């Protein structure tokens, strides 16, 4: 992967707005757009309704099929990884701190305009500004645990989807293992501090695309089948809701079940130790020695 030599395949179109929703915590937004894929009108419609920051760059990517690139492999997921790295490079040249990177199939939830949600997100991002982290504005959470007392912020141990993420400056400057190829795998293995809001503020759908067809390259048969089944059952190939909200609810429920299981295992172990004859005798011997 040679980011510098691939630069000629990209054009950064800067859009300025009077005010953005995340201006208090995010310096700029980058929207990765594969040229001529039919999504530009969708991007422009979203920006008319929602301005995430006052500075927004639409990153026109010609793609590896139309513009010669130095990639590890000439495949779509490597092309997307290169696009993310181009955004990192541009943001560092502009000396930005936190940045938001969107894929061009993003769909903002109306809830992102709620002042309470925006304040909560901005405050959290500012508290982490000088740290190495990423923050999902929307994803498909699998294993998450509460991170704040008010249950508004969660830490992610396993989540899918990279369509709407805030990256800190320290994250952008960290060396990443690009041999892992897929951007979500690269970030998951390289950045341990991954957070998300308690509700999805940005969605995407999962129609059959060239990139989706490559998921099987990183997933085993069971994971790949599970993903496709969930997408089909929740109609996520057509509409983000109620699918996204259901996934968020289930992941929180799994967290509660897991915590209860850990609690009862600890309780059982405590009870076993206190009532087992062997442990009782050992405690009695120690007590006798002390007295």
mmCIF file of C-alpha atoms in Angstrom:
data_model
loop_
_atom_site.group_PDB
_atom_site.id
_atom_site.type_symbol
_atom_site.label_atom_id
_atom_site.label_comp_id
_atom_site.label_asym_id
_atom_site.label_seq_id
_atom_site.Cartn_x
_atom_site.Cartn_y
_atom_site.Cartn_z
ATOM 1 C CA UNK A 1 0.000 0.000 0.000
ATOM 2 C CA UNK A 2 1.539 3.297 -1.112
ATOM 3 C CA UNK A 3 -0.692 6.164 0.010
ATOM 4 C CA UNK A 4 1.499 8.874 -1.496
ATOM 5 C CA UNK A 5 1.644 7.344 -4.968
ATOM 6 C CA UNK A 6 -2.120 6.698 -4.931
ATOM 7 C CA UNK A 7 -2.949 10.331 -4.158
ATOM 8 C CA UNK A 8 -3.558 11.197 -7.831
ATOM 9 C CA UNK A 9 -6.660 8.971 -7.819
ATOM 10 C CA UNK A 10 -8.490 11.257 -5.367
ATOM 11 C CA UNK A 11 -10.099 14.675 -5.370
ATOM 12 C CA UNK A 12 -11.083 16.445 -2.141
ATOM 13 C CA UNK A 13 -14.075 18.730 -2.679
ATOM 14 C CA UNK A 14 -14.457 21.119 0.245
ATOM 15 C CA UNK A 15 -17.932 22.212 1.329
ATOM 16 C CA UNK A 16 -18.360 24.965 3.913
ATOM 17 C CA UNK A 17 -21.453 25.410 6.046
ATOM 18 C CA UNK A 18 -22.413 28.044 8.565
ATOM 19 C CA UNK A 19 -22.625 25.571 11.417
ATOM 20 C CA UNK A 20 -22.288 21.839 12.042
ATOM 21 C CA UNK A 21 -23.841 19.542 14.629
ATOM 22 C CA UNK A 22 -20.483 18.287 15.911
ATOM 23 C CA UNK A 23 -18.444 21.483 15.573
ATOM 24 C CA UNK A 24 -17.670 21.527 19.297
ATOM 25 C CA UNK A 25 -15.742 18.260 19.090
ATOM 26 C CA UNK A 26 -14.987 17.402 15.437
ATOM 27 C CA UNK A 27 -12.872 19.550 13.107
ATOM 28 C CA UNK A 28 -14.010 18.148 9.761
ATOM 29 C CA UNK A 29 -16.027 15.446 8.032
ATOM 30 C CA UNK A 30 -14.786 13.278 5.152
ATOM 31 C CA UNK A 31 -17.256 11.430 2.923
ATOM 32 C CA UNK A 32 -15.633 8.656 0.898
ATOM 33 C CA UNK A 33 -17.386 8.494 -2.474
ATOM 34 C CA UNK A 34 -16.569 6.082 -5.277
ATOM 35 C CA UNK A 35 -16.972 8.190 -8.405
ATOM 36 C CA UNK A 36 -19.909 7.325 -10.671
ATOM 37 C CA UNK A 37 -21.408 4.740 -8.297
ATOM 38 C CA UNK A 38 -24.763 6.555 -8.291
ATOM 39 C CA UNK A 39 -24.648 7.714 -4.666
ATOM 40 C CA UNK A 40 -23.595 11.344 -5.105
ATOM 41 C CA UNK A 41 -27.191 12.623 -5.134
ATOM 42 C CA UNK A 42 -27.855 10.705 -1.922
ATOM 43 C CA UNK A 43 -24.802 12.316 -0.297
ATOM 44 C CA UNK A 44 -25.894 15.795 -1.355
ATOM 45 C CA UNK A 45 -29.446 15.217 -0.087
ATOM 46 C CA UNK A 46 -28.123 14.092 3.288
ATOM 47 C CA UNK A 47 -25.907 17.180 3.532
ATOM 48 C CA UNK A 48 -28.852 19.461 2.777
ATOM 49 C CA UNK A 49 -30.686 18.029 5.769
ATOM 50 C CA UNK A 50 -27.762 17.306 8.109
ATOM 51 C CA UNK A 51 -24.451 19.138 8.366
ATOM 52 C CA UNK A 52 -22.246 17.104 10.713
ATOM 53 C CA UNK A 53 -19.523 19.790 10.750
ATOM 54 C CA UNK A 54 -19.120 23.187 9.128
ATOM 55 C CA UNK A 55 -16.260 21.754 7.050
ATOM 56 C CA UNK A 56 -17.135 18.720 4.930
ATOM 57 C CA UNK A 57 -14.947 17.102 2.274
ATOM 58 C CA UNK A 58 -16.446 14.839 -0.358
ATOM 59 C CA UNK A 59 -13.562 12.539 -1.262
ATOM 60 C CA UNK A 60 -13.956 11.470 -4.882
ATOM 61 C CA UNK A 61 -12.198 8.144 -5.356
ATOM 62 C CA UNK A 62 -11.742 7.011 -8.966
ATOM 63 C CA UNK A 63 -11.260 3.441 -7.773
ATOM 64 C CA UNK A 64 -8.547 0.922 -8.554
ATOM 65 C CA UNK A 65 -10.280 -0.246 -11.745
ATOM 66 C CA UNK A 66 -10.149 3.199 -13.355
ATOM 67 C CA UNK A 67 -7.000 4.591 -11.740
ATOM 68 C CA UNK A 68 -3.797 2.615 -11.247
ATOM 69 C CA UNK A 69 -2.979 2.188 -7.560
ATOM 70 C CA UNK A 70 -0.298 0.473 -5.532
ATOM 71 C CA UNK A 71 -2.362 -1.801 -3.283
ATOM 72 C CA UNK A 72 -1.514 -5.017 -1.461
ATOM 73 C CA UNK A 73 -4.187 -6.660 -3.625
ATOM 74 C CA UNK A 74 -6.226 -5.201 -6.472
ATOM 75 C CA UNK A 75 -9.587 -5.738 -4.759
ATOM 76 C CA UNK A 76 -12.390 -3.445 -3.577
ATOM 77 C CA UNK A 77 -11.752 -3.749 0.160
ATOM 78 C CA UNK A 78 -8.117 -2.755 -0.320
ATOM 79 C CA UNK A 79 -9.266 0.205 -2.404
ATOM 80 C CA UNK A 80 -11.528 1.270 0.480
ATOM 81 C CA UNK A 81 -8.685 0.916 2.986
ATOM 82 C CA UNK A 82 -6.559 3.177 0.807
ATOM 83 C CA UNK A 83 -9.388 5.746 0.765
ATOM 84 C CA UNK A 84 -9.509 5.815 4.568
ATOM 85 C CA UNK A 85 -5.744 6.309 4.709
ATOM 86 C CA UNK A 86 -6.000 9.175 2.203
ATOM 87 C CA UNK A 87 -8.467 10.865 4.579
ATOM 88 C CA UNK A 88 -6.041 10.336 7.475
ATOM 89 C CA UNK A 89 -3.202 11.870 5.466
ATOM 90 C CA UNK A 90 -5.259 14.888 4.385
ATOM 91 C CA UNK A 91 -6.523 15.497 7.938
ATOM 92 C CA UNK A 92 -2.988 15.396 9.321
ATOM 93 C CA UNK A 93 -1.839 17.881 6.687
ATOM 94 C CA UNK A 94 -4.638 20.210 7.853
ATOM 95 C CA UNK A 95 -3.606 19.606 11.494
ATOM 96 C CA UNK A 96 -7.112 18.485 12.445
ATOM 97 C CA UNK A 97 -7.838 16.809 15.768
ATOM 98 C CA UNK A 98 -10.982 14.652 15.747
ATOM 99 C CA UNK A 99 -12.423 13.923 12.310
ATOM 100 C CA UNK A 100 -15.542 12.078 11.158
ATOM 101 C CA UNK A 101 -15.284 9.713 8.188
ATOM 102 C CA UNK A 102 -18.471 8.608 6.446
ATOM 103 C CA UNK A 103 -18.932 6.087 3.667
ATOM 104 C CA UNK A 104 -21.213 7.365 0.924
ATOM 105 C CA UNK A 105 -24.115 5.072 1.865
ATOM 106 C CA UNK A 106 -24.508 6.725 5.290
ATOM 107 C CA UNK A 107 -27.999 7.690 6.448
ATOM 108 C CA UNK A 108 -28.325 10.057 9.393
ATOM 109 C CA UNK A 109 -31.023 9.425 11.963
ATOM 110 C CA UNK A 110 -33.252 12.440 12.770
ATOM 111 C CA UNK A 111 -32.202 11.844 16.384
ATOM 112 C CA UNK A 112 -28.794 13.321 15.605
ATOM 113 C CA UNK A 113 -30.456 16.744 15.630
ATOM 114 C CA UNK A 114 -31.674 16.308 19.205
ATOM 115 C CA UNK A 115 -29.658 18.819 21.308
ATOM 116 C CA UNK A 116 -29.429 16.322 24.187
ATOM 117 C CA UNK A 117 -27.823 13.707 21.953
ATOM 118 C CA UNK A 118 -25.434 16.192 20.364
ATOM 119 C CA UNK A 119 -24.345 17.608 23.734
ATOM 120 C CA UNK A 120 -23.755 14.121 25.079
ATOM 121 C CA UNK A 121 -21.683 13.085 22.057
ATOM 122 C CA UNK A 122 -19.687 16.335 21.937
ATOM 123 C CA UNK A 123 -18.878 16.183 25.648
ATOM 124 C CA UNK A 124 -17.662 12.599 25.382
ATOM 125 C CA UNK A 125 -15.542 13.252 22.290
ATOM 126 C CA UNK A 126 -13.919 16.254 23.939
ATOM 127 C CA UNK A 127 -13.118 14.202 27.031
ATOM 128 C CA UNK A 128 -11.231 11.723 24.812
ATOM 129 C CA UNK A 129 -9.730 14.251 22.412
ATOM 130 C CA UNK A 130 -6.104 13.651 23.402
ATOM 131 C CA UNK A 131 -6.435 9.874 23.484
ATOM 132 C CA UNK A 132 -6.176 7.108 20.918
ATOM 133 C CA UNK A 133 -9.765 6.076 20.169
ATOM 134 C CA UNK A 134 -12.559 5.701 17.645
ATOM 135 C CA UNK A 135 -16.236 6.502 18.193
ATOM 136 C CA UNK A 136 -19.071 4.881 16.268
ATOM 137 C CA UNK A 137 -21.983 7.186 15.429
ATOM 138 C CA UNK A 138 -23.675 4.013 14.255
ATOM 139 C CA UNK A 139 -22.673 0.372 13.898
ATOM 140 C CA UNK A 140 -23.865 -3.173 14.469
ATOM 141 C CA UNK A 141 -22.770 -3.784 18.069
ATOM 142 C CA UNK A 142 -22.176 -7.356 19.208
ATOM 143 C CA UNK A 143 -20.184 -7.288 22.455
ATOM 144 C CA UNK A 144 -20.492 -3.974 24.311
ATOM 145 C CA UNK A 145 -20.428 -2.890 27.959
ATOM 146 C CA UNK A 146 -21.591 0.347 29.608
ATOM 147 C CA UNK A 147 -18.837 2.940 29.885
ATOM 148 C CA UNK A 148 -20.675 5.815 31.608
ATOM 149 C CA UNK A 149 -22.876 5.857 34.702
ATOM 150 C CA UNK A 150 -25.808 7.300 32.764
ATOM 151 C CA UNK A 151 -25.585 4.413 30.235
ATOM 152 C CA UNK A 152 -25.246 6.853 27.329
ATOM 153 C CA UNK A 153 -21.780 5.687 26.299
ATOM 154 C CA UNK A 154 -20.621 2.127 25.698
ATOM 155 C CA UNK A 155 -17.290 0.491 25.054
ATOM 156 C CA UNK A 156 -17.183 -1.880 22.105
ATOM 157 C CA UNK A 157 -15.272 -5.144 22.167
ATOM 158 C CA UNK A 158 -16.812 -6.376 18.944
ATOM 159 C CA UNK A 159 -18.883 -4.367 16.471
ATOM 160 C CA UNK A 160 -19.401 -4.355 12.714
ATOM 161 C CA UNK A 161 -19.729 -1.529 10.165
ATOM 162 C CA UNK A 162 -17.343 1.360 9.585
ATOM 163 C CA UNK A 163 -19.670 3.786 7.799
ATOM 164 C CA UNK A 164 -19.697 6.560 10.444
ATOM 165 C CA UNK A 165 -16.723 6.821 12.787
ATOM 166 C CA UNK A 166 -14.908 9.636 14.573
ATOM 167 C CA UNK A 167 -11.120 9.157 14.636
ATOM 168 C CA UNK A 168 -8.812 10.994 17.018
ATOM 169 C CA UNK A 169 -5.487 12.466 15.943
ATOM 170 C CA UNK A 170 -3.535 9.883 17.941
ATOM 171 C CA UNK A 171 -5.435 7.093 16.227
ATOM 172 C CA UNK A 172 -4.562 8.486 12.797
ATOM 173 C CA UNK A 173 -0.891 8.619 13.709
ATOM 174 C CA UNK A 174 -0.694 5.085 15.052
ATOM 175 C CA UNK A 175 1.026 2.502 12.824
ATOM 176 C CA UNK A 176 -1.578 -0.031 11.672
ATOM 177 C CA UNK A 177 -1.174 -3.564 10.384
ATOM 178 C CA UNK A 178 -2.318 -3.080 6.798
ATOM 179 C CA UNK A 179 -1.625 -6.741 6.007
ATOM 180 C CA UNK A 180 -4.983 -7.467 7.656
ATOM 181 C CA UNK A 181 -6.445 -5.811 4.526
ATOM 182 C CA UNK A 182 -10.062 -5.158 5.588
ATOM 183 C CA UNK A 183 -10.458 -1.764 7.276
ATOM 184 C CA UNK A 184 -12.713 -3.025 10.075
ATOM 185 C CA UNK A 185 -10.258 -5.829 10.909
ATOM 186 C CA UNK A 186 -7.317 -3.396 10.791
ATOM 187 C CA UNK A 187 -9.006 -0.985 13.215
ATOM 188 C CA UNK A 188 -10.332 -3.719 15.498
ATOM 189 C CA UNK A 189 -6.857 -5.207 15.896
ATOM 190 C CA UNK A 190 -5.014 -1.890 16.117
ATOM 191 C CA UNK A 191 -7.248 0.386 18.206
ATOM 192 C CA UNK A 192 -8.446 -1.080 21.543
ATOM 193 C CA UNK A 193 -10.396 2.004 22.640
ATOM 194 C CA UNK A 194 -13.613 1.803 20.641
ATOM 195 C CA UNK A 195 -16.780 3.520 21.865
ATOM 196 C CA UNK A 196 -20.343 4.101 20.716
ATOM 197 C CA UNK A 197 -23.453 6.035 21.660
ATOM 198 C CA UNK A 198 -26.327 4.109 23.238
ATOM 199 C CA UNK A 199 -28.543 4.588 20.157
ATOM 200 C CA UNK A 200 -27.605 4.656 16.459
ATOM 201 C CA UNK A 201 -27.269 8.188 15.091
ATOM 202 C CA UNK A 202 -26.142 7.130 11.628
ATOM 203 C CA UNK A 203 -27.160 4.090 9.600
ATOM 204 C CA UNK A 204 -26.344 2.259 6.414
ATOM 205 C CA UNK A 205 -28.118 -0.485 4.500
ATOM 206 C CA UNK A 206 -26.515 -3.639 3.114
ATOM 207 C CA UNK A 207 -27.584 -4.290 -0.490
ATOM 208 C CA UNK A 208 -25.463 -6.608 -2.600
ATOM 209 C CA UNK A 209 -22.344 -4.642 -3.539
ATOM 210 C CA UNK A 210 -18.898 -5.663 -4.708
ATOM 211 C CA UNK A 211 -17.492 -4.918 -1.257
ATOM 212 C CA UNK A 212 -20.189 -6.993 0.480
ATOM 213 C CA UNK A 213 -19.339 -9.964 -1.729
ATOM 214 C CA UNK A 214 -15.796 -9.922 -0.280
ATOM 215 C CA UNK A 215 -16.961 -10.353 3.335
ATOM 216 C CA UNK A 216 -16.449 -14.105 3.014
ATOM 217 C CA UNK A 217 -12.713 -13.454 2.561
ATOM 218 C CA UNK A 218 -12.393 -12.297 6.190
ATOM 219 C CA UNK A 219 -15.214 -14.296 7.839
ATOM 220 C CA UNK A 220 -15.605 -18.027 8.326
ATOM 221 C CA UNK A 221 -18.660 -19.796 6.921
ATOM 222 C CA UNK A 222 -20.664 -19.538 10.160
ATOM 223 C CA UNK A 223 -20.035 -15.791 10.615
ATOM 224 C CA UNK A 224 -20.738 -15.058 6.953
ATOM 225 C CA UNK A 225 -23.994 -17.047 7.046
ATOM 226 C CA UNK A 226 -25.038 -15.354 10.311
ATOM 227 C CA UNK A 227 -24.454 -11.870 8.890
ATOM 228 C CA UNK A 228 -26.459 -12.556 5.752
ATOM 229 C CA UNK A 229 -29.271 -14.172 7.756
ATOM 230 C CA UNK A 230 -29.547 -11.191 10.131
ATOM 231 C CA UNK A 231 -29.517 -8.744 7.206
ATOM 232 C CA UNK A 232 -32.299 -10.702 5.530
ATOM 233 C CA UNK A 233 -34.434 -11.160 8.678
ATOM 234 C CA UNK A 234 -34.206 -7.487 9.656
ATOM 235 C CA UNK A 235 -34.528 -6.192 6.073
ATOM 236 C CA UNK A 236 -31.260 -4.309 6.496
ATOM 237 C CA UNK A 237 -30.598 -4.635 2.788
ATOM 238 C CA UNK A 238 -33.539 -2.268 2.232
ATOM 239 C CA UNK A 239 -34.116 -0.163 5.372
ATOM 240 C CA UNK A 240 -32.003 0.583 8.472
ATOM 241 C CA UNK A 241 -34.925 0.603 10.896
ATOM 242 C CA UNK A 242 -36.136 -1.144 12.931
ATOM 243 C CA UNK A 243 -33.113 -3.403 12.284
ATOM 244 C CA UNK A 244 -30.443 -1.151 13.791
ATOM 245 C CA UNK A 245 -32.462 -0.481 16.951
ATOM 246 C CA UNK A 246 -33.147 -4.198 17.383
ATOM 247 C CA UNK A 247 -29.433 -5.003 17.126
ATOM 248 C CA UNK A 248 -28.579 -2.307 19.695
ATOM 249 C CA UNK A 249 -31.256 -3.680 22.056
ATOM 250 C CA UNK A 250 -30.059 -7.282 21.701
ATOM 251 C CA UNK A 251 -26.399 -6.339 22.294
ATOM 252 C CA UNK A 252 -27.343 -4.495 25.502
ATOM 253 C CA UNK A 253 -29.461 -7.462 26.595
ATOM 254 C CA UNK A 254 -26.541 -9.832 25.974
ATOM 255 C CA UNK A 255 -24.362 -7.580 28.120
ATOM 256 C CA UNK A 256 -26.867 -7.753 30.998
ATOM 257 C CA UNK A 257 -27.129 -11.549 30.682
ATOM 258 C CA UNK A 258 -23.337 -11.858 30.667
ATOM 259 C CA UNK A 259 -22.990 -9.671 33.772
ATOM 260 C CA UNK A 260 -25.619 -11.750 35.598
ATOM 261 C CA UNK A 261 -23.822 -14.945 34.613
ATOM 262 C CA UNK A 262 -20.523 -13.602 35.957
ATOM 263 C CA UNK A 263 -22.255 -12.508 39.171
ATOM 264 C CA UNK A 264 -23.844 -15.925 39.768
ATOM 265 C CA UNK A 265 -20.603 -17.760 38.966
ATOM 266 C CA UNK A 266 -18.801 -15.597 41.534
ATOM 267 C CA UNK A 267 -21.616 -16.201 44.018
ATOM 268 C CA UNK A 268 -21.431 -19.938 43.448
ATOM 269 C CA UNK A 269 -17.644 -19.963 43.881
ATOM 270 C CA UNK A 270 -17.933 -17.932 47.082
ATOM 271 C CA UNK A 271 -20.582 -20.282 48.457
ATOM 272 C CA UNK A 272 -18.569 -23.344 47.445
ATOM 273 C CA UNK A 273 -15.409 -22.087 49.130
ATOM 274 C CA UNK A 274 -17.272 -21.183 52.321
ATOM 275 C CA UNK A 275 -19.019 -24.549 52.601
ATOM 276 C CA UNK A 276 -16.439 -26.961 51.251
ATOM 277 C CA UNK A 277 -14.864 -28.992 54.056
ATOM 278 C CA UNK A 278 -11.357 -28.668 52.633
ATOM 279 C CA UNK A 279 -11.467 -24.867 52.557
ATOM 280 C CA UNK A 280 -13.178 -24.740 55.969
ATOM 281 C CA UNK A 281 -10.368 -26.816 57.524
ATOM 282 C CA UNK A 282 -7.690 -24.625 55.923
ATOM 283 C CA UNK A 283 -9.306 -21.484 57.270
ATOM 284 C CA UNK A 284 -9.592 -23.078 60.714
ATOM 285 C CA UNK A 285 -5.900 -24.018 60.708
ATOM 286 C CA UNK A 286 -4.889 -20.478 59.736
ATOM 287 C CA UNK A 287 -7.121 -19.075 62.451
ATOM 288 C CA UNK A 288 -5.607 -21.424 65.064
ATOM 289 C CA UNK A 289 -2.083 -20.399 64.063
ATOM 290 C CA UNK A 290 -2.932 -16.736 64.429
ATOM 291 C CA UNK A 291 -4.484 -17.253 67.848
#
